[in-house]
Every structure is written in C-alpha cells, then in structure tokens.
Coordinates of C-alpha atoms and ligand atoms in Angstrom, one line a residue:
X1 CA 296.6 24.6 -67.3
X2 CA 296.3 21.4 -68.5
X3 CA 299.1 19.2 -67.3
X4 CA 298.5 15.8 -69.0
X5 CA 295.5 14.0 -70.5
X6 CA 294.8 10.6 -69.9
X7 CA 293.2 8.2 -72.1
X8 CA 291.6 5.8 -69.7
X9 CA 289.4 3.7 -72.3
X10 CA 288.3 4.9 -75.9
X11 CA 285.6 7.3 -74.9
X12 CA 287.0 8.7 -71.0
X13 CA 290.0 10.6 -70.4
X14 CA 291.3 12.1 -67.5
X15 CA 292.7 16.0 -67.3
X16 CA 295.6 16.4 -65.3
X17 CA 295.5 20.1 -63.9
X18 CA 298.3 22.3 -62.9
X19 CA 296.8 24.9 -60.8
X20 CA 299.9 27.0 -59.3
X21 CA 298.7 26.2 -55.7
X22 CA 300.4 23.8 -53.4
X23 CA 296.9 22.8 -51.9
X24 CA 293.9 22.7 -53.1
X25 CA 290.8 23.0 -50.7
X26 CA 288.6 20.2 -51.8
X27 CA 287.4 17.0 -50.3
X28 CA 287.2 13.7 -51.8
X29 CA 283.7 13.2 -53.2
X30 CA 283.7 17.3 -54.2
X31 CA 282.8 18.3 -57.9
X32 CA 284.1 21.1 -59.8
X33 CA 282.1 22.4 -62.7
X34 CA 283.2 23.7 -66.3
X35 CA 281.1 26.6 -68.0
X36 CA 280.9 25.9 -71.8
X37 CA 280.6 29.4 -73.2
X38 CA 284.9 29.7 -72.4
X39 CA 285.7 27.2 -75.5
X40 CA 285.8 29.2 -78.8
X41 CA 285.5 26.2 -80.4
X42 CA 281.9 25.4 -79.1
X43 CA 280.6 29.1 -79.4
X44 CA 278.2 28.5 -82.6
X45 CA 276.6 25.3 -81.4
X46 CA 276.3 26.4 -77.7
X47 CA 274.4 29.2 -79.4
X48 CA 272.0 27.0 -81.3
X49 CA 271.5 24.3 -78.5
X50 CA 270.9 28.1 -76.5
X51 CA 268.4 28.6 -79.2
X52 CA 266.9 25.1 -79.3
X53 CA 266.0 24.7 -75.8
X54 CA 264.9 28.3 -75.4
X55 CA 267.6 28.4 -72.3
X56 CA 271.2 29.2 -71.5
X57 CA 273.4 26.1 -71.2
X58 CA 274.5 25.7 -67.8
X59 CA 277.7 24.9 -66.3
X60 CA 278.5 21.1 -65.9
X61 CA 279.9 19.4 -63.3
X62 CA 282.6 16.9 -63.0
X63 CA 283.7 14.8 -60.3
X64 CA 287.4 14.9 -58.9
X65 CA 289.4 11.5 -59.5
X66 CA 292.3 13.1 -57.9
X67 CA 292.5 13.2 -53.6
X68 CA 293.4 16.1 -52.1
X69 CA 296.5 14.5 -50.4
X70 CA 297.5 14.2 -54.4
X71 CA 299.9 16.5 -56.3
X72 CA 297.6 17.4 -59.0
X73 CA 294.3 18.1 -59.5
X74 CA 292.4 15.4 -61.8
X75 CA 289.0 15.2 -63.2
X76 CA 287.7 12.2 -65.6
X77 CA 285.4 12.4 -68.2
X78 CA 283.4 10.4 -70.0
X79 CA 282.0 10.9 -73.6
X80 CA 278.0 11.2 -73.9
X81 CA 277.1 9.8 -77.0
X82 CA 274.4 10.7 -79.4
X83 CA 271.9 7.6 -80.6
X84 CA 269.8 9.1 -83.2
X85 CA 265.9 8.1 -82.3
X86 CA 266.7 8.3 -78.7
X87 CA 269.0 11.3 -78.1
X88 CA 266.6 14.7 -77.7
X89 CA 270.4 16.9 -78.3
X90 CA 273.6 16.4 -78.9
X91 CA 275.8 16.5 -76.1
X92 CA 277.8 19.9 -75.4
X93 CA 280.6 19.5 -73.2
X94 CA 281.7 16.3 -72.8
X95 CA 283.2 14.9 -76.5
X96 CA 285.7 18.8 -76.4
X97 CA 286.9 17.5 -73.1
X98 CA 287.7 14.0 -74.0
X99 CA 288.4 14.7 -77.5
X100 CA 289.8 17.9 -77.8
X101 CA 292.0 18.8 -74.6
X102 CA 295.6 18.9 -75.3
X103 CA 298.8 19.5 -72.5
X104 CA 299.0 23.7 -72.6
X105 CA 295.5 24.2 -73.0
X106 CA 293.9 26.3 -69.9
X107 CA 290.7 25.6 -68.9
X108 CA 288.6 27.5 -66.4
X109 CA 287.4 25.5 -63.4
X110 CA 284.8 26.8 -60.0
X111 CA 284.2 24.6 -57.2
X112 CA 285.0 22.8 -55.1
X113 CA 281.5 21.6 -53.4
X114 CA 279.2 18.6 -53.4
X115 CA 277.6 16.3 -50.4
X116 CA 278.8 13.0 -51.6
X117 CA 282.1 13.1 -49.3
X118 CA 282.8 10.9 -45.8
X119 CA 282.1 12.4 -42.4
X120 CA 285.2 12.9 -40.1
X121 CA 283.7 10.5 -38.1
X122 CA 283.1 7.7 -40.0
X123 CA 285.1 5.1 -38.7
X124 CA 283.2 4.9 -35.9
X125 CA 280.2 4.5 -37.9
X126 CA 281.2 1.7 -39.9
X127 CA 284.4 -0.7 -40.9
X128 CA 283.6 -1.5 -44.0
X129 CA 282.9 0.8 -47.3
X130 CA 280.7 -0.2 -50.2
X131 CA 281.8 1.7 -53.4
X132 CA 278.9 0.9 -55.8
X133 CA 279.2 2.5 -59.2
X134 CA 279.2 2.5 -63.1
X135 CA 281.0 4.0 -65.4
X136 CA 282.0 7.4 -65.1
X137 CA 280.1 6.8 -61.1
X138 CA 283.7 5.4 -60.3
X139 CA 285.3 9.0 -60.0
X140 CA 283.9 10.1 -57.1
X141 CA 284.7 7.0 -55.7
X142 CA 288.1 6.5 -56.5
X143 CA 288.9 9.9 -54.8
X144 CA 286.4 8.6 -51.6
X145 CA 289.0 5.4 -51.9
X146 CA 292.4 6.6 -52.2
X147 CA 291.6 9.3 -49.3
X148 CA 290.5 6.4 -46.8
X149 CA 293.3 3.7 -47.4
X150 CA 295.3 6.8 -46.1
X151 CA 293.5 8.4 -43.7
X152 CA 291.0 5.6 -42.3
X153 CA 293.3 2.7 -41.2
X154 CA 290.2 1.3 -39.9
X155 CA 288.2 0.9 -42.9
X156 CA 287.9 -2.1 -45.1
X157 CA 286.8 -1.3 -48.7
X158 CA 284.3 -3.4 -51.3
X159 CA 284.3 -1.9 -54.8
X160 CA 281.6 -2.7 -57.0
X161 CA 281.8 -1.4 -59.9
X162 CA 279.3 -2.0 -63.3
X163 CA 280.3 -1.6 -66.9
X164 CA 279.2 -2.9 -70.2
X165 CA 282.7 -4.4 -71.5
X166 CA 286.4 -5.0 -69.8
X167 CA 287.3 -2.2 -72.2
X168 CA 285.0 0.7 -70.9
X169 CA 286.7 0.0 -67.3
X170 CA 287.9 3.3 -65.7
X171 CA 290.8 3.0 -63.6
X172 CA 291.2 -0.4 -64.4
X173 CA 295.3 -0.9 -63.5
X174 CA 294.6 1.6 -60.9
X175 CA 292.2 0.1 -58.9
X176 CA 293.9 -3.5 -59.6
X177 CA 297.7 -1.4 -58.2
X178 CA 295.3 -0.4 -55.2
X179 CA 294.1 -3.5 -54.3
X180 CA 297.5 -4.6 -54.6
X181 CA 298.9 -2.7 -52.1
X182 CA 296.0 -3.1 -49.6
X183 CA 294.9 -6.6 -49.9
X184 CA 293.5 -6.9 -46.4
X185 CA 291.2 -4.0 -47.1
X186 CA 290.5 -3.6 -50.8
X187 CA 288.4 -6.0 -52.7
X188 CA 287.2 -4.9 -56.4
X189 CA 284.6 -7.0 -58.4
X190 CA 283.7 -5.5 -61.7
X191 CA 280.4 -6.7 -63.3
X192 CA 280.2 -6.4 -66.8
X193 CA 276.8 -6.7 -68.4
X194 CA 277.6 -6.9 -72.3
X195 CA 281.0 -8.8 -72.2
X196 CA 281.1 -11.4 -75.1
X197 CA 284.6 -13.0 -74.1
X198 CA 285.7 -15.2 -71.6
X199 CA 285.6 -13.4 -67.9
X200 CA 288.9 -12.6 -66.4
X201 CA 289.3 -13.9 -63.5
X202 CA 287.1 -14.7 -60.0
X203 CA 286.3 -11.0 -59.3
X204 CA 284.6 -10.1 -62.8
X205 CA 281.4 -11.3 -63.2
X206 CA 278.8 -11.5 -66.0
X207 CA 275.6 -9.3 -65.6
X208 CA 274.3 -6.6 -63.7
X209 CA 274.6 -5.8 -59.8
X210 CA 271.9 -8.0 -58.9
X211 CA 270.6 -8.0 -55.3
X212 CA 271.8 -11.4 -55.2
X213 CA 275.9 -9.9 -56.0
X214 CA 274.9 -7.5 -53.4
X215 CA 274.5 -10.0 -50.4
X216 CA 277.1 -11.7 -51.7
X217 CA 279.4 -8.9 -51.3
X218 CA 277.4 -7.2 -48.4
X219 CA 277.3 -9.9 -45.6
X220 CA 277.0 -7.2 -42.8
X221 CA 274.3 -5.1 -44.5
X222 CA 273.5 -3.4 -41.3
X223 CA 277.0 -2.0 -40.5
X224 CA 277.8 -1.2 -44.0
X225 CA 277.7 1.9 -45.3
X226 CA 277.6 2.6 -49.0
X227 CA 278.2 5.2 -51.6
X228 CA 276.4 4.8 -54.9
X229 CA 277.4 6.8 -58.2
X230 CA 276.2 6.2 -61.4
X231 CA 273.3 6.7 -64.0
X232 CA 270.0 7.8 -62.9
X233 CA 266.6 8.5 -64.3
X234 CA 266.8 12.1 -65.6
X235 CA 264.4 14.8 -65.8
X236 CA 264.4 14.3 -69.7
X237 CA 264.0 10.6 -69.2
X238 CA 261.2 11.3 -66.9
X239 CA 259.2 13.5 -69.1
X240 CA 260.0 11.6 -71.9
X241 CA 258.3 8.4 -70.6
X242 CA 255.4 10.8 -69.2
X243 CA 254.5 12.0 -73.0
X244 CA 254.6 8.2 -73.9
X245 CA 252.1 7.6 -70.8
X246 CA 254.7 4.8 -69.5
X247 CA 256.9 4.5 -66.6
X248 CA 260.5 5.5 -66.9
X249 CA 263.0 2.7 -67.1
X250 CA 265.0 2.4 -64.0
X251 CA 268.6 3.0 -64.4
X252 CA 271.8 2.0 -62.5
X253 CA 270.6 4.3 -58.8
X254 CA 266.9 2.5 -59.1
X255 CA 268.2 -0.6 -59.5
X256 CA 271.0 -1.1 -57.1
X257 CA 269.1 1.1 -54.6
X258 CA 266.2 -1.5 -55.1
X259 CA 268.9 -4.2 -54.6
X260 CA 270.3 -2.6 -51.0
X261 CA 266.7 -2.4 -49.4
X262 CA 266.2 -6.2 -50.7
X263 CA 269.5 -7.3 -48.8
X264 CA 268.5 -5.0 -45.8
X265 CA 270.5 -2.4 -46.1
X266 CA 268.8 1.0 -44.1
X267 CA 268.2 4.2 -46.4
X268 CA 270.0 6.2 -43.9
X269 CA 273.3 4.1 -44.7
X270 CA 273.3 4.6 -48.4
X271 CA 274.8 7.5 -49.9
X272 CA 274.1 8.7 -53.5
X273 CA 275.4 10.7 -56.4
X274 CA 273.1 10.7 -59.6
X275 CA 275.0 11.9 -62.9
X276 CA 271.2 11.4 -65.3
Ligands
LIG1 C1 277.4 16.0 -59.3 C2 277.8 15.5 -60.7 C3 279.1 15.0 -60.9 C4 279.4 14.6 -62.2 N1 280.7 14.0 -62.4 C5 281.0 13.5 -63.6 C6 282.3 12.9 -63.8 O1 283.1 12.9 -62.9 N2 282.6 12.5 -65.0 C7 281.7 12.5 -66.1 O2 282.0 12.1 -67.2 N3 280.4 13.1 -65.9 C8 280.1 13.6 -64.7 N4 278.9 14.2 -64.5 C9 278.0 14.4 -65.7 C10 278.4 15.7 -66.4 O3 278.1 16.8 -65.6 C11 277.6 15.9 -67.7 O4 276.2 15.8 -67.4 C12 278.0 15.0 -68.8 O5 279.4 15.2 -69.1 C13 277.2 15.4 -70.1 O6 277.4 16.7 -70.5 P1 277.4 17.1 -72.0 O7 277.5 18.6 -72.0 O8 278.4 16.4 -72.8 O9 275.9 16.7 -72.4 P2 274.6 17.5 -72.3 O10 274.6 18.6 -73.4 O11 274.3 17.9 -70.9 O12 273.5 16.4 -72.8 C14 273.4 15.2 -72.0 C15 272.1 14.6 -72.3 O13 271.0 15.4 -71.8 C16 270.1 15.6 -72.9 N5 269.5 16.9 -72.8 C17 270.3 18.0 -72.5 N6 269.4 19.1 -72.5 C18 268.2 18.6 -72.7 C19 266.9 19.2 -72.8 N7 266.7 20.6 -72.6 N8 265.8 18.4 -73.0 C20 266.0 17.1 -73.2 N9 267.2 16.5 -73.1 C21 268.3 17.2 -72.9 C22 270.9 15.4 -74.2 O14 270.1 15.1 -75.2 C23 271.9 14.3 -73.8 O15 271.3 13.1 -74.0 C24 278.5 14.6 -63.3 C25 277.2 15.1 -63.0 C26 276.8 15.5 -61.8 C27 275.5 16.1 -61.6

C-alpha cells in the first residue's frame, strides 16, 4: 500500500510503500519492477501501445531509494516525457506513477534482484566510492550510499551527480543532510548542464562531467571504485540512428565511461546500471 508520495522535483516522486513485513529481503542497488496491465486506468492505451508495437508491454523496473536497514520500502520515479518529432511512443508507466499515485492506493510490486549492488568485501577492495549519476541514476545510488555510511566505516564517498537545472535535483536536502552528518566521508558535487542562474556554491558546477571533473574528483583512479547510473544509448536510439545511416549519440554511460578510461580508471573497477 502506498504509504506516502513524495514530490522530489516537478516531474519525480518518490512512493513510500507499506508492505506488512518487518524486513524486506533486498540489497541496496536491487530493483523491483511494476507490471502495467494492474492499473485500470491505463488498460485502453496499454492495449493500443500492445497493438502499436505488435508486442505485449513488459514490466518496468524501478530502482529502490530506500536501504534495507530503512523502515519502509521506497522507489523514485521520474516522468518520461513525450517530444513530438523525437519520441517513437508515448511513455506508459511512468507519468501514472508520478502523477497519479495517491496514500491508500495498492500497487503490486516483484523483485527484488539486480547486479548493481557492493560485494561484502569491498572495503578491502577500495576506500573510496565514486557515485556517478544523472537524474533518476541517483536512486540506486542513494540506497548504495546510505547502506555504506552504516555499514562500511571504512569507506569514503564522492557523489557526482549530473542534472540539467538545480530544480531537477533528486534528493537534493537529502544528500546535502547526509553530507552533513558525515563530512569526513561524503562529498557531493552536482553538475548542472542547462543552469541559467548564478551557481550555488563551490560544489555545483556548470557543464557536463567532463574527464577533466573526473580527475579532479578521482585523484586515486586506480584504487577507486565506481558505480555509474544514468541514461544510455537504447535499443530504439540505436536503430533509430541505424535507419538514418549515423552513429548514435552517446549519452550520459558513453560519456562518463569515456571520461574514466581517459583519467585511468580500469574497466574492471567501474560498475554500471543503464536506464536507456
Ligand atoms: C535496472 C533499471 C532500473 C531502473 N530504475 C529506475 C528508477 O529508479 N527510476 C526511474 O525513474 N526509472 C528507472 N528505470 C527506467 C524505468 O524502468 C522505465 O524505463 C521508465 O520509467 C520509462 O517507462 P515508461 O513506461 O514511462 O516509458 P516507456 O513506455 O517504456 O517508453 C520509454 C521510451 O521508450 C520508447 N519506446 C518504448 N517502446 C518502444 C518501441 N517498441 N520502439 C521504439 N521506442 C520505444 C518510447 O518512445 C519512450 O521514449 C530503470 C530501468 C532499469 C533498466
């Protein structure tokens, strides 16, 4: 049932879930996933998207934002947006759950699974976790965060973390109240690439992650280990540019994992969840 619903930013909210279980057999970095056909409300245009692509609509998946450690379960989701000219379909799922969820509601939910979570062992593989993400990329993440500030005393954390504007932030006083608490071992730098006003503060920056923010914020890229969430080329991207005969634009994954081999980072230290 839905416990709460949480506007983050004008088009993310986060539900709130109460389950009836004390614990919840997840970890953090898991994803649960949400089968359209159960909402009533989407029943006719499920059936014409169904009838459009000449396939059933599948299940979607959505990070947790909660840890397990944490009362509740919570998931976070961001609106997909329809551009006329470049959007093939509408999108299903996502504008009901941000849009439409109310406290009361049920909701059915499977899971819990996923590979983007930390080994037992991973403080003695590293001391120092690079959270590299963009918009919605920041769930996982958060989860990955709150989960090692308790658990990992070892651990020191850099979160990087892309967005067009200060509004579309997720998490924002969240990850500033985190930070808070554990300055010797949090440091978040948000880089916002379409911000028109003034910057706030020394840890936003203007732009992209660039390789050069990378070193910057990666001085040991060796011993670092990183987990990167965000936007990726998609299959419809990639067929897309195929029928045009050009190369798919690289997204947030291509570019930032570009960025980590520049700075030196090895492939076999950089973790990755693509939401294209
Ligand atoms: C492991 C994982 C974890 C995720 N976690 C989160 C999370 O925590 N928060 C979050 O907000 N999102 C998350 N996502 C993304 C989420 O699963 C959905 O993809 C997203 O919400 C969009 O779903 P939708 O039903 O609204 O849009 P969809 O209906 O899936 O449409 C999305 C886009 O795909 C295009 N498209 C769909 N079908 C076709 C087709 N047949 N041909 C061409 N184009 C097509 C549409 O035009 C549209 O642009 C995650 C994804 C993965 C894989």
């Amino acid at each position: 049932m839905v416990a709460d619903v949480i506007v983050e930013t004008p088009d993310t909210a986060t539900l709130v879930l109460f389950t009836g279980n004390d614990r919840l057999d997840y970890l953090p970095g898991h994803f649960l996933t949400i089968d359209p056909h159960q909402f009533d409300a989407l029943e006719r245009f499920t059936a014409f998207l169904e009838d459009l692509k000449g396939k059933k609509e599948p299940p979607r998946a959505y990070s947790m934002a909660s840890a397990p450690h944490e009362k509740y379960l919570a998931f976070t989701v961001k609106e997909e947006r329809y551009t006329s000219g470049s959007t093939k379909y509408p999108p299903l799922l996502s504008p009901l759950l941000v849009r439409l969820m109310s406290k009361g509601m049920r909701i059915a939910v499977t899971g819990f699974t996923g590979p983007y979570t930390l080994p037992d062992d991973i403080e003695s593989k590293t001391d120092h976790l690079v959270h590299l993400c963009a918009g919605s990329g920041s769930v996982p993440n958060l989860s990955i965060l709150k989960h090692a500030l308790k658990f990992h005393s070892k651990l020191r954390h850099t979160f990087l973390y892309s967005n067009k504007t200060w509004d579309d932030v997720i998490f924002r006083a969240q990850l500033a109240a985190l930070e808070q608490e554990h300055p010797d071992r949090l440091k978040v730098i948000h880089s916002l690439t379409r911000e028109q006003n003034a910057v706030h503060g020394p840890s936003v920056r203007k732009g992209r992650i660039t390789a050069d923010l990378l070193r910057e914020f990666i001085p040991d890229p060796t011993a670092s280990i990183v987990y990167a969430c965000g936007p990726a080329v998609s299959t419809w991207d990639r067929a897309a540019a195929k029928a045009a005969g050009v190369a798919p634009t690289p997204r947030f994954m291509e570019s930032v994992i570009a960025g980590l081999r520049e700075i030196g980072v090895p492939d076999d230290r950089i973790k990755r969840e693509s939401y294209g």
